[in-house]
Structures are given as C-alpha cells and as structure tokens.
Amino acid sequence: MRLINIANLTPGLIVGRPVHDEKGRVLLNQDVALTPAYIRALEGKECTAIYVKEPDVDVDVLPDEDLDPATRAEAIIGLENTFQAIKMQVSRLRQQSFEDLRELCGSPGLQALMAPGGPFAQVQEAVEAILDEILTQSTLAGLISIRTASAALHNHCIDVCVVSTMIGRVIGMPNPRLKQLALGCILHDIGKVFLKSTGDDVSDVRKHTLLGFELLKNAPDADILAPYVALEHHERQDGSGEPRGLVGTNTIDRDRSVHREKIPTLLGEVAAVANYYDHLLTGTASQPPVPPDSALHAIQSAAGTHLNAAIVNAFLRVVPVYPLGTEVLVRSGGYRNYTGLVTKVNRTQLARPVITLIKDPRATPITPIEINLMDETDIELRSKLS
Ligand SMILES: [Fe+2]
C-alpha cells in the first residue's frame, strides 16, 4: 500500500484505505478498484492523494493512523458547521470592510454561535477527543501521510492541531495549557472565513489573523490564550511576520519581565512551526508540495529567523522523516536506486524506518525485501513525491 497523488492514479489500482470527503463521509471504500469515473470524482473533491494497493506488489503498511478517522470526521463536522454559520452572518452584511467585519466579530449574533450548544461547542468536544487520542502517543507515524489526503482547510486545521499538541507535550506544557494550544490551533485560521470580502487593502494574512483573534476573544467563556494562536501564527522570530511584526526569543522561556514586546504566548510560535510544515507538504497557491524529508530540511533552515529554534528542535523529535506509506528511493549501499515503501516508523529513530523494497533500479517489480534501517546504517534514503 502506498500514498499516491490523485494526478497519478490509474484505473485498476485498488483503494488501500477508505477515502473520506470534507464532511467525513466515505467516498470510496477500501478494496474498491479504481475506475475512470471514480478518479474523476476524486479530482472534484479536492483530494490530493490517497492510499492504494498495487495489484502486482503485495506489501502491507501497518494501518497506524495517528488520529482515528471517526475523531477526525467529528472535528471536520464541527469546523464545517462553525465556519458555515459565520459565513451566513457575514453574507448578511451590506458592506464588508475590515472595520465592519471587526465589529461583526463582537456582535451578539456571531457570539451566539460560540455559546454552549452551538457549533463552536462541537469543535471544543472534538478537541477533547483529539487530545485523548494523541497524548497517548510518543511520536507521530503516519499522520503526515494522511494529512495530504485532502487540501481542505478543515484538515489543515486538524493537522496543525495534532502536530502542535505533540510539540507542546515534548516541551513540557501542562495539560490545561495543551488544551488551550489544541483549541487555538484547530481554530488558528478561523479568520479565513472573512477572506472573500473585498473593499479594503488589508492583506489576507493581516485580515485572517486579526479577525480570528477578534472573533475568539469575544466568545462567551473565551479562553484567555487560544485567541493568540490565531493572532500570532504568522509572526516570525526576526520580526518580519504579521500582523504585529513581533520579535521572538528562539527559546521556550516566557519570562515577561525579560521578554517584553517579544512574541508573548509561545502557543502561536508552536502553531507557526506546525502551520509552516503543513503548507510545505500540501503546497500553496504559490508553492508546489515538497516531499516530507525536504519539508523537514526547509523547517530546519527556517529555524532561528522565521521559526522558533527551540520549538523546531521539539518538532524534530515528534515528526517522522519518512512517514508511513511514503515511497522512498535508496541512495546508497547494495540496494542503491531501488524503490521502497516505508512500512514501519521506528519511534526511537525517526530517520531510520523499516522499508520494504518493491522495485529494482529499472522500476521492475521484485519480490518484496524488508530492511530495517536501524540495522542497515549505510543505507540512505530520499523520499519521493508520490
Ligand atoms: Fe494562517
């Protein structure tokens, strides 16, 4: 089983794991053979990649999903309902200037959506479920593969939430703070519901961070810190970020008497790392997606100037270099130029997974050969973009 880009699907491939739409409904079940019609349907659903089994190669990737699909679906539904309800309110505005939208954020109509029993409460419940699941894990294994399965904003929010929470745990955040982090992260881009509006010259980054903050800080029972994730996830350590151009300390120390006028909450800086990684893997309007190992290099390069270096260090202890199901090329040793799949992530050595070779250097299928890179230390890999 391997992850493959929708653009490279061919009829006859077998679906390896169920494919869900943005509302968590099953689009295609496991073991269904792809037809041209199914492939067209997937293209229309904003999927970017799915798991497939190859008929001629029988390799099993452990179904190690970091987040239960049911938990993900619950979160997606909560987010979808929240975003839709806000959009309805926005569409009733006659004018949609930045100031009008800012005012709307504090209006009783909008805040009612965030009251107990409203759609926002669904998101809070989903955050609890996510925390329950992922805090039992020491590292992530396959999440990064799954997260490329859809380009939808909701999945992005969930993935940033999961990765951030894992980072938060590694840097020793206590559970109440982790909850604030998770809630802030799942809603970090909530201000994007306002982006369709026109009529002013406020940049999209400024607009969605500032309006996301306004919305969350005015919520009934507002969490004190979660709104700051929305506000600060585009700030940069060197002060070149938005919306306030705050400077970071590249540490996890938060002594305000020393660090006044620095990026204050840490939560936004954690979210910034997870957000940056997510955009690298899924691609953006201006940048095509990059393979997981290249994404990690890019994160390391951005540490210090753009991203908080101490948080990047924690991130590297959580995220696998070669996520489960990733296609890899062997670059050294006796199997040089063979192609394999990552079939197990060694959680103590995230750069040394177990791989199963499936093709020789001429791309001819072979009898699968399993290699544990913890034992074969001379083998180096490069991940491929499926
Ligand atoms: Fe954002």
GROMACS .gro file of C-alpha atoms and ligand atoms in nm:
model
  387
    1MET     CA    1   0.000   0.000   0.000
    2ARG     CA    2   0.130   0.342  -0.077
    3LEU     CA    3   0.025   0.701  -0.093
    4ILE     CA    4  -0.026   0.828  -0.443
    5ASN     CA    5  -0.112   1.167  -0.583
    6ILE     CA    6  -0.454   1.193  -0.746
    7ALA     CA    7  -0.288   1.316  -1.064
    8ASN     CA    8  -0.102   0.984  -1.093
    9LEU     CA    9  -0.394   0.747  -1.032
   10THR     CA   10  -0.471   0.491  -1.298
   11PRO     CA   11  -0.777   0.266  -1.339
   12GLY     CA   12  -0.732  -0.076  -1.180
   13LEU     CA   13  -0.543   0.038  -0.869
   14ILE     CA   14  -0.709  -0.085  -0.551
   15VAL     CA   15  -0.809   0.163  -0.278
   16GLY     CA   16  -0.593   0.087   0.027
   17ARG     CA   17  -0.778   0.286   0.290
   18PRO     CA   18  -1.126   0.439   0.287
   19VAL     CA   19  -1.134   0.787   0.133
   20HIS     CA   20  -1.346   1.044   0.317
   21ASP     CA   21  -1.484   1.374   0.195
   22GLU     CA   22  -1.456   1.702   0.382
   23LYS     CA   23  -1.757   1.609   0.596
   24GLY     CA   24  -1.614   1.276   0.700
   25ARG     CA   25  -1.839   1.070   0.472
   26VAL     CA   26  -1.688   0.770   0.296
   27LEU     CA   27  -1.634   0.847  -0.071
   28LEU     CA   28  -1.461   0.523  -0.165
   29ASN     CA   29  -1.425   0.212   0.044
   30GLN     CA   30  -1.115   0.003   0.093
   31ASP     CA   31  -1.055  -0.266  -0.173
   32VAL     CA   32  -1.258  -0.088  -0.442
   33ALA     CA   33  -1.089  -0.099  -0.784
   34LEU     CA   34  -1.049   0.249  -0.929
   35THR     CA   35  -1.236   0.330  -1.249
   36PRO     CA   36  -1.204   0.644  -1.464
   37ALA     CA   37  -1.531   0.768  -1.312
   38TYR     CA   38  -1.404   0.721  -0.955
   39ILE     CA   39  -1.084   0.903  -1.039
   40ARG     CA   40  -1.279   1.196  -1.185
   41ALA     CA   41  -1.497   1.203  -0.872
   42LEU     CA   42  -1.187   1.220  -0.652
   43GLU     CA   43  -1.046   1.505  -0.859
   44GLY     CA   44  -1.363   1.701  -0.795
   45LYS     CA   45  -1.335   1.654  -0.420
   46GLU     CA   46  -1.015   1.845  -0.350
   47CYS     CA   47  -0.831   1.525  -0.256
   48THR     CA   48  -0.463   1.544  -0.336
   49ALA     CA   49  -0.357   1.187  -0.254
   50ILE     CA   50  -0.498   0.852  -0.143
   51TYR     CA   51  -0.363   0.514  -0.033
   52VAL     CA   52  -0.366   0.243  -0.298
   53LYS     CA   53  -0.265  -0.121  -0.311
   54GLU     CA   54  -0.073  -0.225  -0.614
   55PRO     CA   55  -0.209  -0.543  -0.770
   56ASP     CA   56   0.133  -0.682  -0.856
   57VAL     CA   57   0.307  -0.599  -0.526
   58ASP     CA   58   0.169  -0.729  -0.201
   59VAL     CA   59   0.320  -0.509   0.068
   60ASP     CA   60   0.136  -0.428   0.383
   61VAL     CA   61   0.186  -0.093   0.551
   62LEU     CA   62   0.073  -0.110   0.911
   63PRO     CA   63  -0.253   0.082   0.944
   64ASP     CA   64  -0.104   0.307   1.206
   65GLU     CA   65  -0.322   0.614   1.193
   66ASP     CA   66  -0.233   0.876   1.447
   67LEU     CA   67  -0.586   1.003   1.458
   68ASP     CA   68  -0.888   0.777   1.437
   69PRO     CA   69  -1.086   0.863   1.119
   70ALA     CA   70  -1.401   0.893   1.333
   71THR     CA   71  -1.235   1.154   1.555
   72ARG     CA   72  -1.116   1.342   1.250
   73ALA     CA   73  -1.464   1.329   1.099
   74GLU     CA   74  -1.617   1.464   1.418
   75ALA     CA   75  -1.373   1.755   1.417
   76ILE     CA   76  -1.435   1.826   1.049
   77ILE     CA   77  -1.810   1.839   1.102
   78GLY     CA   78  -1.770   2.077   1.397
   79LEU     CA   79  -1.543   2.305   1.198
   80GLU     CA   80  -1.762   2.293   0.891
   81ASN     CA   81  -2.071   2.391   1.094
   82THR     CA   82  -1.886   2.671   1.270
   83PHE     CA   83  -1.738   2.816   0.951
   84GLN     CA   84  -2.068   2.793   0.765
   85ALA     CA   85  -2.262   2.963   1.043
   86ILE     CA   86  -2.014   3.251   1.048
   87LYS     CA   87  -2.025   3.284   0.669
   88MET     CA   88  -2.403   3.316   0.686
   89GLN     CA   89  -2.370   3.609   0.923
   90VAL     CA   90  -2.103   3.770   0.710
   91SER     CA   91  -2.315   3.740   0.396
   92ARG     CA   92  -2.589   3.947   0.564
   93LEU     CA   93  -2.359   4.246   0.595
   94ARG     CA   94  -2.419   4.513   0.337
   95GLN     CA   95  -2.059   4.624   0.347
   96GLN     CA   96  -1.765   4.402   0.429
   97SER     CA   97  -1.483   4.638   0.504
   98PHE     CA   98  -1.226   4.530   0.760
   99GLU     CA   99  -1.382   4.752   1.024
  100ASP     CA  100  -1.731   4.620   0.955
  101LEU     CA  101  -1.605   4.266   0.992
  102ARG     CA  102  -1.423   4.351   1.311
  103GLU     CA  103  -1.744   4.490   1.453
  104LEU     CA  104  -1.933   4.181   1.343
  105CYS     CA  105  -1.692   3.962   1.543
  106GLY     CA  106  -1.826   4.111   1.866
  107SER     CA  107  -2.192   4.114   1.762
  108PRO     CA  108  -2.447   3.912   1.962
  109GLY     CA  109  -2.547   3.716   1.650
  110LEU     CA  110  -2.199   3.588   1.591
  111GLN     CA  111  -2.114   3.531   1.951
  112ALA     CA  112  -2.430   3.321   1.992
  113LEU     CA  113  -2.274   3.067   1.758
  114MET     CA  114  -1.994   3.028   2.004
  115ALA     CA  115  -2.218   2.979   2.307
  116PRO     CA  116  -2.275   2.638   2.470
  117GLY     CA  117  -2.483   2.413   2.245
  118GLY     CA  118  -2.374   2.599   1.932
  119PRO     CA  119  -2.146   2.473   1.656
  120PHE     CA  120  -1.839   2.601   1.836
  121ALA     CA  121  -1.913   2.364   2.124
  122GLN     CA  122  -1.883   2.077   1.877
  123VAL     CA  123  -1.531   2.191   1.797
  124GLN     CA  124  -1.445   2.204   2.166
  125GLU     CA  125  -1.569   1.847   2.209
  126ALA     CA  126  -1.366   1.737   1.910
  127VAL     CA  127  -1.055   1.895   2.061
  128GLU     CA  128  -1.108   1.691   2.378
  129ALA     CA  129  -1.132   1.374   2.168
  130ILE     CA  130  -0.816   1.461   1.974
  131LEU     CA  131  -0.625   1.527   2.296
  132ASP     CA  132  -0.739   1.196   2.445
  133GLU     CA  133  -0.609   1.011   2.143
  134ILE     CA  134  -0.283   1.172   2.058
  135LEU     CA  135  -0.150   1.231   2.405
  136THR     CA  136  -0.111   0.856   2.446
  137GLN     CA  137   0.148   0.854   2.167
  138SER     CA  138   0.516   0.937   2.191
  139THR     CA  139   0.564   1.040   1.828
  140LEU     CA  140   0.362   1.058   1.511
  141ALA     CA  141   0.397   0.791   1.244
  142GLY     CA  142   0.156   0.814   0.957
  143LEU     CA  143  -0.038   1.128   1.020
  144ILE     CA  144   0.165   1.326   0.776
  145SER     CA  145   0.069   1.087   0.502
  146ILE     CA  146  -0.296   1.102   0.583
  147ARG     CA  147  -0.296   1.476   0.612
  148THR     CA  148  -0.207   1.513   0.246
  149ALA     CA  149  -0.525   1.327   0.159
  150SER     CA  150  -0.721   1.647   0.136
  151ALA     CA  151  -0.636   2.007   0.069
  152ALA     CA  152  -0.938   2.124   0.263
  153LEU     CA  153  -0.891   2.396   0.520
  154HIS     CA  154  -1.055   2.183   0.789
  155ASN     CA  155  -0.798   1.906   0.757
  156HIS     CA  156  -0.524   2.165   0.768
  157CYS     CA  157  -0.665   2.298   1.095
  158ILE     CA  158  -0.682   1.950   1.246
  159ASP     CA  159  -0.330   1.857   1.138
  160VAL     CA  160  -0.184   2.177   1.278
  161CYS     CA  161  -0.371   2.098   1.599
  162VAL     CA  162  -0.232   1.744   1.622
  163VAL     CA  163   0.129   1.832   1.539
  164SER     CA  164   0.124   2.136   1.771
  165THR     CA  165  -0.014   1.937   2.060
  166MET     CA  166   0.258   1.676   2.020
  167ILE     CA  167   0.518   1.954   2.021
  168GLY     CA  168   0.355   2.110   2.327
  169ARG     CA  169   0.384   1.786   2.514
  170VAL     CA  170   0.751   1.742   2.423
  171ILE     CA  171   0.836   2.088   2.556
  172GLY     CA  172   0.659   2.008   2.881
  173MET     CA  173   0.338   2.207   2.861
  174PRO     CA  174   0.096   2.103   3.136
  175ASN     CA  175  -0.238   1.956   3.028
  176PRO     CA  176  -0.451   2.272   3.075
  177ARG     CA  177  -0.205   2.460   2.850
  178LEU     CA  178  -0.210   2.179   2.595
  179LYS     CA  179  -0.586   2.213   2.579
  180GLN     CA  180  -0.557   2.586   2.512
  181LEU     CA  181  -0.296   2.513   2.246
  182ALA     CA  182  -0.513   2.248   2.078
  183LEU     CA  183  -0.820   2.470   2.076
  184GLY     CA  184  -0.627   2.767   1.945
  185CYS     CA  185  -0.462   2.557   1.676
  186ILE     CA  186  -0.778   2.397   1.545
  187LEU     CA  187  -0.918   2.750   1.510
  188HIS     CA  188  -0.598   2.928   1.409
  189ASP     CA  189  -0.729   3.003   1.059
  190ILE     CA  190  -1.090   3.073   1.155
  191GLY     CA  191  -1.038   3.430   1.035
  192LYS     CA  192  -1.019   3.291   0.681
  193VAL     CA  193  -1.398   3.279   0.674
  194PHE     CA  194  -1.378   3.654   0.619
  195LEU     CA  195  -1.130   3.646   0.332
  196LYS     CA  196  -1.377   3.651   0.045
  197SER     CA  197  -1.478   4.002   0.139
  198THR     CA  198  -1.333   4.293  -0.054
  199GLY     CA  199  -1.325   4.667  -0.033
  200ASP     CA  200  -1.012   4.740   0.166
  201ASP     CA  201  -0.638   4.698   0.128
  202VAL     CA  202  -0.571   4.485   0.435
  203SER     CA  203  -0.362   4.181   0.337
  204ASP     CA  204  -0.511   3.834   0.373
  205VAL     CA  205  -0.259   3.741   0.641
  206ARG     CA  206  -0.333   4.053   0.844
  207LYS     CA  207  -0.701   4.012   0.798
  208HIS     CA  208  -0.736   3.650   0.899
  209THR     CA  209  -0.506   3.676   1.199
  210LEU     CA  210  -0.663   3.994   1.338
  211LEU     CA  211  -1.023   3.894   1.272
  212GLY     CA  212  -0.966   3.541   1.401
  213PHE     CA  213  -0.836   3.697   1.723
  214GLU     CA  214  -1.133   3.935   1.750
  215LEU     CA  215  -1.378   3.654   1.699
  216LEU     CA  216  -1.224   3.420   1.955
  217LYS     CA  217  -1.151   3.678   2.221
  218ASN     CA  218  -1.513   3.793   2.218
  219ALA     CA  219  -1.652   3.442   2.250
  220PRO     CA  220  -1.858   3.370   2.562
  221ASP     CA  221  -1.634   3.184   2.808
  222ALA     CA  222  -1.343   3.286   2.590
  223ASP     CA  223  -1.024   3.101   2.657
  224ILE     CA  224  -0.755   3.351   2.753
  225LEU     CA  225  -0.477   3.217   2.534
  226ALA     CA  226  -0.640   3.034   2.241
  227PRO     CA  227  -0.719   3.362   2.053
  228TYR     CA  228  -0.347   3.442   2.050
  229VAL     CA  229  -0.279   3.138   1.834
  230ALA     CA  230  -0.499   3.292   1.567
  231LEU     CA  231  -0.326   3.628   1.618
  232GLU     CA  232   0.036   3.514   1.625
  233HIS     CA  233   0.078   3.211   1.400
  234HIS     CA  234   0.223   3.427   1.118
  235GLU     CA  235   0.467   3.617   1.338
  236ARG     CA  236   0.836   3.544   1.280
  237GLN     CA  237   1.135   3.534   1.511
  238ASP     CA  238   1.315   3.809   1.322
  239GLY     CA  239   1.017   4.042   1.336
  240SER     CA  240   0.931   4.018   0.968
  241GLY     CA  241   0.597   3.844   1.030
  242GLU     CA  242   0.242   3.971   1.056
  243PRO     CA  243   0.025   4.125   1.188
  244ARG     CA  244   0.237   4.299   1.456
  245GLY     CA  245   0.595   4.223   1.349
  246LEU     CA  246   0.679   4.088   1.694
  247VAL     CA  247   1.029   3.953   1.757
  248GLY     CA  248   1.088   3.607   1.906
  249THR     CA  249   1.347   3.479   2.152
  250ASN     CA  250   1.410   3.138   1.991
  251THR     CA  251   1.359   2.984   2.333
  252ILE     CA  252   1.067   2.837   2.521
  253ASP     CA  253   1.133   3.063   2.816
  254ARG     CA  254   0.845   3.306   2.874
  255ASP     CA  255   0.968   3.544   3.139
  256ARG     CA  256   0.771   3.858   3.051
  257SER     CA  257   0.992   4.081   3.266
  258VAL     CA  258   1.280   3.993   3.034
  259HIS     CA  259   1.095   3.938   2.711
  260ARG     CA  260   0.852   4.223   2.696
  261GLU     CA  261   0.748   4.309   2.340
  262LYS     CA  262   0.852   3.967   2.222
  263ILE     CA  263   0.606   3.715   2.081
  264PRO     CA  264   0.425   3.660   2.408
  265THR     CA  265   0.234   3.336   2.430
  266LEU     CA  266   0.452   3.057   2.287
  267LEU     CA  267   0.133   2.891   2.163
  268GLY     CA  268   0.140   3.095   1.844
  269GLU     CA  269   0.503   3.002   1.787
  270VAL     CA  270   0.425   2.633   1.820
  271ALA     CA  271   0.139   2.674   1.574
  272ALA     CA  272   0.371   2.860   1.336
  273VAL     CA  273   0.600   2.556   1.308
  274ALA     CA  274   0.316   2.310   1.251
  275ASN     CA  275   0.149   2.551   1.007
  276TYR     CA  276   0.468   2.601   0.807
  277TYR     CA  277   0.523   2.226   0.782
  278ASP     CA  278   0.168   2.162   0.674
  279HIS     CA  279   0.189   2.419   0.396
  280LEU     CA  280   0.517   2.270   0.273
  281LEU     CA  281   0.367   1.924   0.245
  282THR     CA  282   0.037   2.017   0.090
  283GLY     CA  283   0.163   2.307  -0.119
  284THR     CA  284   0.012   2.652  -0.151
  285ALA     CA  285  -0.112   2.864  -0.439
  286SER     CA  286   0.242   2.989  -0.496
  287GLN     CA  287   0.443   2.681  -0.399
  288PRO     CA  288   0.405   2.316  -0.509
  289PRO     CA  289   0.413   2.046  -0.238
  290VAL     CA  290   0.751   1.905  -0.134
  291PRO     CA  291   0.837   1.553  -0.009
  292PRO     CA  292   0.848   1.500   0.370
  293ASP     CA  293   1.228   1.492   0.405
  294SER     CA  294   1.266   1.814   0.204
  295ALA     CA  295   0.997   1.973   0.421
  296LEU     CA  296   1.199   1.891   0.732
  297HIS     CA  297   1.510   2.046   0.579
  298ALA     CA  298   1.313   2.358   0.496
  299ILE     CA  299   1.188   2.375   0.855
  300GLN     CA  300   1.544   2.346   0.985
  301SER     CA  301   1.655   2.623   0.752
  302ALA     CA  302   1.376   2.846   0.876
  303ALA     CA  303   1.465   2.788   1.243
  304GLY     CA  304   1.605   3.098   1.409
  305THR     CA  305   1.490   3.357   1.160
  306HIS     CA  306   1.136   3.256   1.083
  307LEU     CA  307   1.055   2.979   1.331
  308ASN     CA  308   1.140   2.945   1.699
  309ALA     CA  309   1.457   2.729   1.703
  310ALA     CA  310   1.376   2.561   2.036
  311ILE     CA  311   1.032   2.464   1.911
  312VAL     CA  312   1.177   2.331   1.585
  313ASN     CA  313   1.403   2.105   1.793
  314ALA     CA  314   1.099   1.966   1.971
  315PHE     CA  315   0.916   1.927   1.640
  316LEU     CA  316   1.201   1.714   1.503
  317ARG     CA  317   1.153   1.474   1.794
  318VAL     CA  318   0.788   1.420   1.706
  319VAL     CA  319   0.758   1.400   1.329
  320PRO     CA  320   0.895   1.110   1.122
  321VAL     CA  321   1.140   1.199   0.848
  322TYR     CA  322   0.982   0.931   0.628
  323PRO     CA  323   0.616   0.890   0.724
  324LEU     CA  324   0.436   0.560   0.695
  325GLY     CA  325   0.346   0.471   0.337
  326THR     CA  326   0.592   0.718   0.184
  327GLU     CA  327   0.767   0.600  -0.132
  328VAL     CA  328   1.144   0.618  -0.094
  329LEU     CA  329   1.448   0.586  -0.319
  330VAL     CA  330   1.756   0.412  -0.180
  331ARG     CA  331   2.058   0.636  -0.236
  332SER     CA  332   2.346   0.423  -0.106
  333GLY     CA  333   2.451   0.068  -0.023
  334GLY     CA  334   2.385  -0.258  -0.207
  335TYR     CA  335   2.028  -0.162  -0.300
  336ARG     CA  336   2.116   0.175  -0.448
  337ASN     CA  337   1.837   0.311  -0.673
  338TYR     CA  338   1.583   0.054  -0.558
  339THR     CA  339   1.239   0.190  -0.473
  340GLY     CA  340   1.069   0.102  -0.146
  341LEU     CA  341   0.784   0.194   0.084
  342VAL     CA  342   0.803   0.293   0.447
  343THR     CA  343   0.625   0.008   0.624
  344LYS     CA  344   0.706   0.094   0.985
  345VAL     CA  345   0.834   0.403   1.163
  346ASN     CA  346   1.089   0.338   1.437
  347ARG     CA  347   0.966   0.573   1.703
  348THR     CA  348   1.305   0.596   1.873
  349GLN     CA  349   1.483   0.686   1.548
  350LEU     CA  350   1.253   0.883   1.325
  351ALA     CA  351   1.504   0.899   1.037
  352ARG     CA  352   1.560   0.520   1.029
  353PRO     CA  353   1.231   0.346   0.941
  354VAL     CA  354   1.164  -0.008   0.824
  355ILE     CA  355   1.123  -0.007   0.447
  356THR     CA  356   1.012  -0.271   0.201
  357LEU     CA  357   1.181  -0.267  -0.137
  358ILE     CA  358   0.936  -0.326  -0.422
  359LYS     CA  359   1.116  -0.222  -0.742
  360ASP     CA  360   1.468  -0.258  -0.877
  361PRO     CA  361   1.662   0.031  -1.036
  362ARG     CA  362   1.480  -0.033  -1.366
  363ALA     CA  363   1.145   0.005  -1.187
  364THR     CA  364   1.070  -0.364  -1.238
  365PRO     CA  365   0.863  -0.511  -0.952
  366ILE     CA  366   1.060  -0.753  -0.730
  367THR     CA  367   0.976  -0.997  -0.454
  368PRO     CA  368   0.948  -0.757  -0.158
  369ILE     CA  369   1.256  -0.725   0.064
  370GLU     CA  370   1.217  -0.580   0.411
  371ILE     CA  371   1.502  -0.376   0.556
  372ASN     CA  372   1.522  -0.218   0.899
  373LEU     CA  373   1.734   0.095   0.863
  374MET     CA  374   1.818   0.083   1.233
  375ASP     CA  375   2.030  -0.222   1.144
  376GLU     CA  376   2.146  -0.119   0.796
  377THR     CA  377   2.322   0.201   0.885
  378ASP     CA  378   2.490   0.251   0.546
  379ILE     CA  379   2.159   0.294   0.365
  380GLU     CA  380   2.046   0.650   0.299
  381LEU     CA  381   1.705   0.740   0.160
  382ARG     CA  382   1.529   1.013  -0.026
  383SER     CA  383   1.152   1.039  -0.012
  384LYS     CA  384   0.964   1.074  -0.335
  385LEU     CA  385   0.664   1.287  -0.402
  386SER     CA  386   0.405   1.025  -0.490
  387FE      FE  387  -0.295   3.131   0.876
   0.00000   0.00000   0.00000
